[in-house]
Short mmCIF file of C-alpha atoms and ligand atoms in Angstrom, two decimals:
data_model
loop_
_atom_site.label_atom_id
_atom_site.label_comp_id
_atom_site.label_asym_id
_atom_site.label_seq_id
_atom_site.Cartn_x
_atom_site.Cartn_y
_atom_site.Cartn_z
CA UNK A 1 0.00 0.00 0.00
CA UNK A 2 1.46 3.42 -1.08
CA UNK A 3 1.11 6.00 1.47
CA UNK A 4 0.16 9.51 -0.04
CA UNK A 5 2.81 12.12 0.81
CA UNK A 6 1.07 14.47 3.46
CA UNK A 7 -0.72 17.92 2.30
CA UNK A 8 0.91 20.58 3.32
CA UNK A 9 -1.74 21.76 5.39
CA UNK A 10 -2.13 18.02 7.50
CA UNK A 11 1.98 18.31 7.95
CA UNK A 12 2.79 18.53 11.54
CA UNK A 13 6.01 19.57 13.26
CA UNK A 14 8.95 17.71 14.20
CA UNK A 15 8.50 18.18 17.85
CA UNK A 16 4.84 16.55 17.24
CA UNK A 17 6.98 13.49 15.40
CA UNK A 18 9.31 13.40 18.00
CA UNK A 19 7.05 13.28 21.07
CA UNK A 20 5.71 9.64 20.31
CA UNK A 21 3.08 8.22 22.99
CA UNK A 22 4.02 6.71 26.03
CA UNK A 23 3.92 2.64 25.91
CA UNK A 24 1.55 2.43 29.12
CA UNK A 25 -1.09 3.47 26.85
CA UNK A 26 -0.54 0.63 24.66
CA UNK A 27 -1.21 -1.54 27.80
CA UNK A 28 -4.90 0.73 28.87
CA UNK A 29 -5.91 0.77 25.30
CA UNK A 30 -5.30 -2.90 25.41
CA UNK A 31 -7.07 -4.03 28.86
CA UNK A 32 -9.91 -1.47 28.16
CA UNK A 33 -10.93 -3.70 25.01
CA UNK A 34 -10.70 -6.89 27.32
CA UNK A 35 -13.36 -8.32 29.73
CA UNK A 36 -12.60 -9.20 33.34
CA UNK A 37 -9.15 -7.39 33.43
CA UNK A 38 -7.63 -6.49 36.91
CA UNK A 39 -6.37 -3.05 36.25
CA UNK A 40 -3.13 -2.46 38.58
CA UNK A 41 -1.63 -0.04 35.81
CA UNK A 42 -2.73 2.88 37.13
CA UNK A 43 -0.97 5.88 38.23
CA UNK A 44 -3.86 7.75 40.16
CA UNK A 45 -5.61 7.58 43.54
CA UNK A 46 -8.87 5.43 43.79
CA UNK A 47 -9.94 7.07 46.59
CA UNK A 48 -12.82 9.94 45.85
CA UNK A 49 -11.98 13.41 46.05
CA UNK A 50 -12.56 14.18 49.66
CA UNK A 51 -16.06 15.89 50.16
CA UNK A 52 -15.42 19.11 51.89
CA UNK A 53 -13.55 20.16 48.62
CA UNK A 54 -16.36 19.00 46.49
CA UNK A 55 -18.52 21.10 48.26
CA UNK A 56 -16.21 24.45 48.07
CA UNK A 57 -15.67 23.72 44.18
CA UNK A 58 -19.77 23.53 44.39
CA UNK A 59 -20.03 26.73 46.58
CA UNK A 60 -17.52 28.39 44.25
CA UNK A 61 -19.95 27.92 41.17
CA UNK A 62 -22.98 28.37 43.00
CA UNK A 63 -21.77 32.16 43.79
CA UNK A 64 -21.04 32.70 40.66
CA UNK A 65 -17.47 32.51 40.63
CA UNK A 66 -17.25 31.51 37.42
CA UNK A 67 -14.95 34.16 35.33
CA UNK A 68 -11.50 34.29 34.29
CA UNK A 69 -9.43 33.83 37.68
CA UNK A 70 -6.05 35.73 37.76
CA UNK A 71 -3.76 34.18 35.65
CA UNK A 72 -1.35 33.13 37.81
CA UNK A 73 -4.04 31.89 40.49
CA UNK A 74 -6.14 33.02 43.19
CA UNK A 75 -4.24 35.20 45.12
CA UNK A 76 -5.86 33.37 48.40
CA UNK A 77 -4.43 30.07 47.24
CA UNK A 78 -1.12 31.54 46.53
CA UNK A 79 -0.74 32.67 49.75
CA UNK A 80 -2.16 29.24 50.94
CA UNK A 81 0.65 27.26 48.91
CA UNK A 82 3.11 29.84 50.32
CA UNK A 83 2.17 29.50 53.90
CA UNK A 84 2.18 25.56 53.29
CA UNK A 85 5.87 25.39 51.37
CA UNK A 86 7.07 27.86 54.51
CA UNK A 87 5.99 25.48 57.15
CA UNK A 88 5.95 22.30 55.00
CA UNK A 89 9.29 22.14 52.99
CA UNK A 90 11.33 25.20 54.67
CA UNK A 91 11.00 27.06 50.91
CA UNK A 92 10.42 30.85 51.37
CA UNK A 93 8.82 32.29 48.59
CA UNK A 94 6.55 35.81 47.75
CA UNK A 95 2.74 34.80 46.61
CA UNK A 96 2.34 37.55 44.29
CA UNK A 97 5.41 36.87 42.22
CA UNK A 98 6.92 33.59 42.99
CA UNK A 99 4.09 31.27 43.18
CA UNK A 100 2.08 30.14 39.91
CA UNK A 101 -1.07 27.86 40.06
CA UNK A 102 -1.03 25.33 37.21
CA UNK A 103 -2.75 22.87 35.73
CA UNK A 104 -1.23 20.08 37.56
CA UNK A 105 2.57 19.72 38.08
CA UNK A 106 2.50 18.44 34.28
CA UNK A 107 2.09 22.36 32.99
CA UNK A 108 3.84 23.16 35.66
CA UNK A 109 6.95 20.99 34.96
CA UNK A 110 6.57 22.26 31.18
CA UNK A 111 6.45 26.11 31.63
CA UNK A 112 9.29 25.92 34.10
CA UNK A 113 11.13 24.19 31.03
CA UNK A 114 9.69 26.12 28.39
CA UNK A 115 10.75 29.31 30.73
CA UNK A 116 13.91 27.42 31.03
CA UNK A 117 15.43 25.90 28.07
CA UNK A 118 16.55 26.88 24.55
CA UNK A 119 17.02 24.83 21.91
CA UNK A 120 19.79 22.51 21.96
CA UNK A 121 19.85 22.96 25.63
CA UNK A 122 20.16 19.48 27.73
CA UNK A 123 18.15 18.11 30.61
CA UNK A 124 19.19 15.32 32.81
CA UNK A 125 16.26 13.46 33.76
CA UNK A 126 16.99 9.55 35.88
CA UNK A 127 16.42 6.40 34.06
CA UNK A 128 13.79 4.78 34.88
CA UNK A 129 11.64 8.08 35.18
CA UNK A 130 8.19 9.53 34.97
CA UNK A 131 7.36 9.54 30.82
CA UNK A 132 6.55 12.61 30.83
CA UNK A 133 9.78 14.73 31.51
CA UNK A 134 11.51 13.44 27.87
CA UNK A 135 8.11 14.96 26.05
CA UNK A 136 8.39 18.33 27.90
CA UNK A 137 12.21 18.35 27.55
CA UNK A 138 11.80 18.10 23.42
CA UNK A 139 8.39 20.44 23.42
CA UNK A 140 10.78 23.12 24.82
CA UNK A 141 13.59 22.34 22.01
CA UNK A 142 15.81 21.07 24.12
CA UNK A 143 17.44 17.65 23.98
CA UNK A 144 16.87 14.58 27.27
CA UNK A 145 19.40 13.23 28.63
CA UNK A 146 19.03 10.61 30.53
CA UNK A 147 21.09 9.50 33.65
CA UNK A 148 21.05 5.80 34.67
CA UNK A 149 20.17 5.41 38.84
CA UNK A 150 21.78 2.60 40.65
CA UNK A 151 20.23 -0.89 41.08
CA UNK A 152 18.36 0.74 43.78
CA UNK A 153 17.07 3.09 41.97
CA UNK A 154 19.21 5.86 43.92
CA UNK A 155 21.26 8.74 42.63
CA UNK A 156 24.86 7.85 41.20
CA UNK A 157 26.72 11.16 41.64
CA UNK A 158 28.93 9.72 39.02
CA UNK A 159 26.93 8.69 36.83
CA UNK A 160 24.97 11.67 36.74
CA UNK A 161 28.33 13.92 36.45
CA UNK A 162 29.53 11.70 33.58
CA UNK A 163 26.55 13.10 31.50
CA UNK A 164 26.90 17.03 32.51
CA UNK A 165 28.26 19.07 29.32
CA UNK A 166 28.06 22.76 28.63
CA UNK A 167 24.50 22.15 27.30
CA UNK A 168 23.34 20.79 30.48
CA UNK A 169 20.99 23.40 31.89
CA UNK A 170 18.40 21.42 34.14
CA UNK A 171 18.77 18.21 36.34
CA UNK A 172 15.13 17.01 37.21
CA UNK A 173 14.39 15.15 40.62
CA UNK A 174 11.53 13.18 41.52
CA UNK A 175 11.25 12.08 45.29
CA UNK A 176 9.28 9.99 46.28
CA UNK A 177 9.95 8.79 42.48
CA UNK A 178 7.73 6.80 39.94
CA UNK A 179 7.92 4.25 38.93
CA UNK A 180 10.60 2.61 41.48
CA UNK A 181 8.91 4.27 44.76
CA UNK A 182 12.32 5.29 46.13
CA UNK A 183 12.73 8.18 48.36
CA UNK A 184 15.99 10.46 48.33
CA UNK A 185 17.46 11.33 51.31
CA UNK A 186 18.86 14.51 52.90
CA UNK A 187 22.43 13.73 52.34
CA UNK A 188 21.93 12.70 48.38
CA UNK A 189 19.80 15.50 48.11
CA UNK A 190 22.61 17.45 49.16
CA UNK A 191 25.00 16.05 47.04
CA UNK A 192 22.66 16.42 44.07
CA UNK A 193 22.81 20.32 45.06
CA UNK A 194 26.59 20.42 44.89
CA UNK A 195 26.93 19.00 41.53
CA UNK A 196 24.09 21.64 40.19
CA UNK A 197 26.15 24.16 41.83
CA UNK A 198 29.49 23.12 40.20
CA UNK A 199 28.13 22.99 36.78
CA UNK A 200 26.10 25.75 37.09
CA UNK A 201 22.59 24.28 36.82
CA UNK A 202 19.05 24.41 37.50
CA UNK A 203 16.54 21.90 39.33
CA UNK A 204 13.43 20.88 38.87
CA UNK A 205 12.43 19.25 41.79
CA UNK A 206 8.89 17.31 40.95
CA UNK A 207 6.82 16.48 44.55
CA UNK A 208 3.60 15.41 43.78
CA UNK A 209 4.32 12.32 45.96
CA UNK A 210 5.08 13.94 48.96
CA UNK A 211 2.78 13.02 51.28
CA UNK A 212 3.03 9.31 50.25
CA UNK A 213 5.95 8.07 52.14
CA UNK A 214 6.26 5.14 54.40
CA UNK A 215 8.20 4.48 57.80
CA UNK A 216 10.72 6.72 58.29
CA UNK A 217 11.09 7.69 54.89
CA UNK A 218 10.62 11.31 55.18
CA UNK A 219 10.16 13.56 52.46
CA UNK A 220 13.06 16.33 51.99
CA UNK A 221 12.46 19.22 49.59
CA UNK A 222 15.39 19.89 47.73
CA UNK A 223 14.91 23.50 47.66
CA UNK A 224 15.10 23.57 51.45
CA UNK A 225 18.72 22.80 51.02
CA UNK A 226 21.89 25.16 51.52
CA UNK A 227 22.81 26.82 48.17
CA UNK A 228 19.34 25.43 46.40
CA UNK A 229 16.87 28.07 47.67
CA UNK A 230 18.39 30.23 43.94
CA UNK A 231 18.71 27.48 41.61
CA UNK A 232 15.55 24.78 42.22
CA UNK A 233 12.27 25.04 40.82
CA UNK A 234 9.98 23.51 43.25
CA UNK A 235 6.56 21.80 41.42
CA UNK A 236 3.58 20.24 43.13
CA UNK A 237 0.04 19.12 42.78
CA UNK A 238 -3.33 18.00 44.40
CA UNK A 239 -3.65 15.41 42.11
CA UNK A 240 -1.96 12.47 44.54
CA UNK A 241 -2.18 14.00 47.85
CA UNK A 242 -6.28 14.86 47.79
CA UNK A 243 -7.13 12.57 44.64
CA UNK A 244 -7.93 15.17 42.34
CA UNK A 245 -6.02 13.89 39.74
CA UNK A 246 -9.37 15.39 37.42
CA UNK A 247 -9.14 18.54 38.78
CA UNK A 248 -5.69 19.74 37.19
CA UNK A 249 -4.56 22.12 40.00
CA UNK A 250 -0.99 22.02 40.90
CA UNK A 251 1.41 24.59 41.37
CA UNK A 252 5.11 26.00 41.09
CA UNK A 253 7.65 27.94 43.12
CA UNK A 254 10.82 29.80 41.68
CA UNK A 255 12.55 32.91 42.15
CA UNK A 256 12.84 35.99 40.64
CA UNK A 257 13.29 36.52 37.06
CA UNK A 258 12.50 32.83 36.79
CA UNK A 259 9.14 32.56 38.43
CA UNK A 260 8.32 35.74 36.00
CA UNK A 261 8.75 33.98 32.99
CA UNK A 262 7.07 30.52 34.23
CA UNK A 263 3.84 32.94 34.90
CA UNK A 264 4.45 34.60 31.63
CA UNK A 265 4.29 31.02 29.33
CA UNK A 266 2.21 29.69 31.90
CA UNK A 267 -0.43 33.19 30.83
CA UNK A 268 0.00 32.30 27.39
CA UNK A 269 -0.58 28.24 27.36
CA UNK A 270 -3.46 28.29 29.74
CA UNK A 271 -4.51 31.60 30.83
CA UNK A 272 -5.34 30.24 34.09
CA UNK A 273 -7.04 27.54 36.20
CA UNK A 274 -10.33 26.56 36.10
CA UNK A 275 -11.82 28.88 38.94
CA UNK A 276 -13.56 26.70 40.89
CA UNK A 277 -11.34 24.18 41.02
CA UNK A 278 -8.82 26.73 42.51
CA UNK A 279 -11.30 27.15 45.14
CA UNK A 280 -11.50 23.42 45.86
CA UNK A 281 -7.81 23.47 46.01
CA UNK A 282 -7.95 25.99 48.58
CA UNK A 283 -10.39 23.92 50.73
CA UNK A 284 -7.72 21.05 50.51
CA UNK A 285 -5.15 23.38 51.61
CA UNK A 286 -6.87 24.77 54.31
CA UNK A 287 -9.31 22.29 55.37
CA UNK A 288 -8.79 19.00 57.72
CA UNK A 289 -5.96 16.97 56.62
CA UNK A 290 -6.73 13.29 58.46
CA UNK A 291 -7.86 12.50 54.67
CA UNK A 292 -4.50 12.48 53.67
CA UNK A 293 -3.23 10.69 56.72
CA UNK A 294 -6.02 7.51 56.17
CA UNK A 295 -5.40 7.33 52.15
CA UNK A 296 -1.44 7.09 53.03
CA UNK A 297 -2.38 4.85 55.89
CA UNK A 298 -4.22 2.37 53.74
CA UNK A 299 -1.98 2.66 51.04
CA UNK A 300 0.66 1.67 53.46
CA UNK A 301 -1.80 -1.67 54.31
CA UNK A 302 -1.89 -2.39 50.87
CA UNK A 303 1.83 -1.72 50.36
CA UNK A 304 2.71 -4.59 52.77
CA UNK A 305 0.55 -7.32 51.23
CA UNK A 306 1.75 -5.93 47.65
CA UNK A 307 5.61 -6.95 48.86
CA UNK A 308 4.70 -9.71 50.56
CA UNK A 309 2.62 -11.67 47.66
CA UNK A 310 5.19 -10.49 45.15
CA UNK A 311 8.02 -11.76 47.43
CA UNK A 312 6.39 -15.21 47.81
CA UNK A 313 6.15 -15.33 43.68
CA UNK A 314 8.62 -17.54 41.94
CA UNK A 315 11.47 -15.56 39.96
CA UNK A 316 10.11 -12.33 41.17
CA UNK A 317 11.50 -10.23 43.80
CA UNK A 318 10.65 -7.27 45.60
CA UNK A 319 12.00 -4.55 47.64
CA UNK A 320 9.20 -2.66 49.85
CA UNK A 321 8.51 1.04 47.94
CA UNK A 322 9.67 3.81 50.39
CA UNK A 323 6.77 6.14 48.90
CA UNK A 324 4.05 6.54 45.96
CA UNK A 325 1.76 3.72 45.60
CA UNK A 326 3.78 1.82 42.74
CA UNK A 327 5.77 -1.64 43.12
CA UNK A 328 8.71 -2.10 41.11
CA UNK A 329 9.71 -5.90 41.48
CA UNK A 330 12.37 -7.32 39.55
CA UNK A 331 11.67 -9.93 36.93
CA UNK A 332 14.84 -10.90 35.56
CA UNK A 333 14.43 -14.23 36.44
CA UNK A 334 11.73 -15.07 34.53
CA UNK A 335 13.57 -14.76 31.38
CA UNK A 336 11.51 -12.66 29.69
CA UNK A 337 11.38 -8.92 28.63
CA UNK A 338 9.31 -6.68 30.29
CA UNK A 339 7.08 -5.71 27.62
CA UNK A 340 6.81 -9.94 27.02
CA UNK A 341 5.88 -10.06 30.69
CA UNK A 342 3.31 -7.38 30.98
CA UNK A 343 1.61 -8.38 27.82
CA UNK A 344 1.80 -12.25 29.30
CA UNK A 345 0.49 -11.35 32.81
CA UNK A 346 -2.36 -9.08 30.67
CA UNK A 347 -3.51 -12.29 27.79
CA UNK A 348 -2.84 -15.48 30.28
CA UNK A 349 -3.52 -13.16 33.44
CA UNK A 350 -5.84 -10.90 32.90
CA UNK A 351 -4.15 -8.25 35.02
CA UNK A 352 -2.49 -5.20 33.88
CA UNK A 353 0.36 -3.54 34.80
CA UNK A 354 3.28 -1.60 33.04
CA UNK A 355 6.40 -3.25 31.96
CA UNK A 356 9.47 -1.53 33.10
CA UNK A 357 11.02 -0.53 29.90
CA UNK A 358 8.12 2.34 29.56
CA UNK A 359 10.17 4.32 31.66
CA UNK A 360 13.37 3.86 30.33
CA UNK A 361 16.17 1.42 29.81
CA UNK A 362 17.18 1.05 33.33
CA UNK A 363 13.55 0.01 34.29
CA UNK A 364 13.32 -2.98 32.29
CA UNK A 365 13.58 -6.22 33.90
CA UNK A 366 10.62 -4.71 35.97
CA UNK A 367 7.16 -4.20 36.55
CA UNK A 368 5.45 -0.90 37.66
CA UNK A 369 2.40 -2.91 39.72
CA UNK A 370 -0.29 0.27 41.21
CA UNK A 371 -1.41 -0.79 44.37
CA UNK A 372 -4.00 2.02 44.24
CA UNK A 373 -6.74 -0.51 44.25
CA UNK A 374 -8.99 -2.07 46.83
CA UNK A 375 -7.26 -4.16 48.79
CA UNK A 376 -9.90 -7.41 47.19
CA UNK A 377 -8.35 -5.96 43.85
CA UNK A 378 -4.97 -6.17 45.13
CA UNK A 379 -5.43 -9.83 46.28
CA UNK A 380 -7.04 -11.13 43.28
CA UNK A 381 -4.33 -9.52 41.07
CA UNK A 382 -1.29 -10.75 43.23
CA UNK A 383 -2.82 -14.38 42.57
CA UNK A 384 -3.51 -13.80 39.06
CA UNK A 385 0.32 -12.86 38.41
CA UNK A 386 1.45 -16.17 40.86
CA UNK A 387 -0.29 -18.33 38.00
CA UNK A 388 0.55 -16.82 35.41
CA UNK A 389 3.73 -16.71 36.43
CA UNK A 390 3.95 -20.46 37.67
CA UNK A 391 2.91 -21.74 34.40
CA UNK A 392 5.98 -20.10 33.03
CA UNK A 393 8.58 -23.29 32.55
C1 LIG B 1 6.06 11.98 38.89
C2 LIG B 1 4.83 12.59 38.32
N1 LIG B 1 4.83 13.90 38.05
C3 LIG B 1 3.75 14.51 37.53
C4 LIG B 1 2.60 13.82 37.26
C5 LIG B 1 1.42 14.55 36.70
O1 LIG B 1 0.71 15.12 37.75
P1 LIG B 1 -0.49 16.14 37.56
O2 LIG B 1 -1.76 15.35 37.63
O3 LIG B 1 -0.36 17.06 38.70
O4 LIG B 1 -0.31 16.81 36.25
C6 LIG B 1 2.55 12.44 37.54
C7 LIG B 1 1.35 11.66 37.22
O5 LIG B 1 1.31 10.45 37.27
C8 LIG B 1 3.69 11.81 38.09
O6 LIG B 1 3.71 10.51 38.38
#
């Protein structure tokens, strides 16, 4: 079959070519056209948006608060966020100028590069990492670089210095980080900072997993650190923390000249937020935060059982995630790729989950398994994988 050159007027851009689909969505499009699938490929809450912020989105359009909000947010949620990063993450920053509410951290992670980058510039960005960052990287004109993490999915100083070249401009971070659930420390944190300051670079620190953290893995913002306050971008959401992942509020924090030109592409791409959901964001901010606590808590329940079934599976192992609500066991041993695996587990299975590889080459010889799923779900699917993966010979 010949293919017809494109018109002129159907021909897209090279960023467009470039930016090619993630492969998770080759593994929803799949399960949604299949019956009786156990879907643990998530990557959102399934807990319902807590009701008090329901209610002020509600309130918000009931009073008629339905206009263009300022473009850069609702003043009272920018202080909010402010007052919350201040006591929160020990970042200082000015509402009116440094703060910008977004439509999730995703806009917010691409202004701050668009803001950030020119073309030909280079961003580091881990391997395995969240899809996303490579798209926003190449949208901006710049080119991703990708820096492999150790085989526990830490931070290699070394490895990430070996990649650093005058077009390096941003290093991205991710703690707690999807899809491996590790959590970075203080100290590598630290480290991180010192080899941004060396080479003269920014960082993009991406916490929409904050709150998500189990035993004593606490949750350090890099910007809090000694000689970062200057040089990180800090970007959050509500989408994890208050499952409002359909909401599309998040937010970023920068400094100076920088935060001016995030709000100035950010005014261009989007305008602003949807009002009321700004106002439901506020209510999450301000409001009672034992929802938080009991979604983390039962997350945690459902963590353990996670680890513990996977452990007890032939040729899989499985360290327990220090945060999100993603397990990242190694399949090695089964012999197979991880794109044979996850499309095994999904035909002989029935469960779906994301093969490793999606997030780069470091991830493969993994699964990403969401454990944001009832904990009957969670049960059903751990058995589902055990046979599937028993009948393997
Ligand atoms: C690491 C990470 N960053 C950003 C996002 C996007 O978040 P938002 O819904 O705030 O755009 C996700 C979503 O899965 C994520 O995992």
């Amino acid at each position: 079959l010949k293919i017809a050159p494109l018109a002129a007027s159907t021909r897209v851009s090279s960023k467009a070519e470039r930016i090619t689909y993630s492969d998770i969505r080759k593994i929803v499009e799949k399960a949604e056209t299949m019956k009786d699938v156990l879907r643990l490929e998530q990557g959102e809450p399934d807990f319902a948006t807590p009701s008090h912020v329901i209610e002020a989105a509600k309130a918000a359009l009931a009073s008629g608060r339905t206009k263009y909000p300022p473009s850069a947010g609702l003043i009272e949620l920018r202080e909010a966020i402010a007052g919350k990063l201040a006591i929160e993450n020990g970042i200082d920053v000015r509402p009116q100028s440094e703060v910008a509410v977004t439509t999730g951290a995703s806009e917010g992670v691409c202004s701050t590069f668009q803001a950030l980058l020119n073309e030909g510039d280079e961003v580091l960005i881990p391997d395995p990492a969240y899809v996303s960052y490579h798209r926003w990287a190449i949208l901006a004109g710049a080119t991703p670089v990708s820096f492999p993490l150790r085989r526990d999915f830490h931070i290699d100083p070394d490895e990430l210095e070996k990649r650093i070249s005058p077009r390096s401009r941003i290093i991205v971070v991710n703690s707690p980080h999807n899809p491996t659930g590790t959590v970075l420390d203080r100290g590598e944190l630290d480290a991180l900072v010192q080899i941004a300051l060396k080479h003269d670079l920014q960082i993009v620190s991406d916490e929409v997993y904050e709150k998500i953290t189990y035993d004593n893995n606490l949750h350090v913002s890099v910007g809090s650190l000694p000689g970062a306050e200057e040089i990180t971008v800090t970007v959050n959401s509500f989408s994890k923390t208050y499952a409002m992942t359909g909401w599309r509020v998040g937010y970023v924090a920068a400094h100076g000249r920088l935060a001016e030109a995030i709000k100035k592409i950010h005014a261009y791409t989007v305008l602003g937020v949807n009002t009321e959901a700004q106002f439901a964001a506020l209510a999450a901010l301000n409001g009672p935060q034992d929802c938080v606590k009991e979604m983390v808590r039962e997350y945690r329940k459902r963590r353990d059982i996670v680890v513990k079934a996977l452990s007890g599976i032939p040729r899989l192992k499985c360290a327990s995630p220090q945060g999100t609500f993603y397990a990242f066991p190694d399949t090695s041993a089964t012999g197979m790729s991880s794109e044979e695996l996850s499309s095994f587990l999904l035909e002989k299975g029935k469960v779906a989950v994301v093969q490793g590889k999606a997030f780069g080459d470091c991830g493969e010889d993994h699964l990403r398994i969401s454990f944001s799923s009832s904990i009957e779900n969670i049960k059903e699917g751990m058995a589902r994988i055990r046979n599937a993966i028993c009948q393997l010979t």
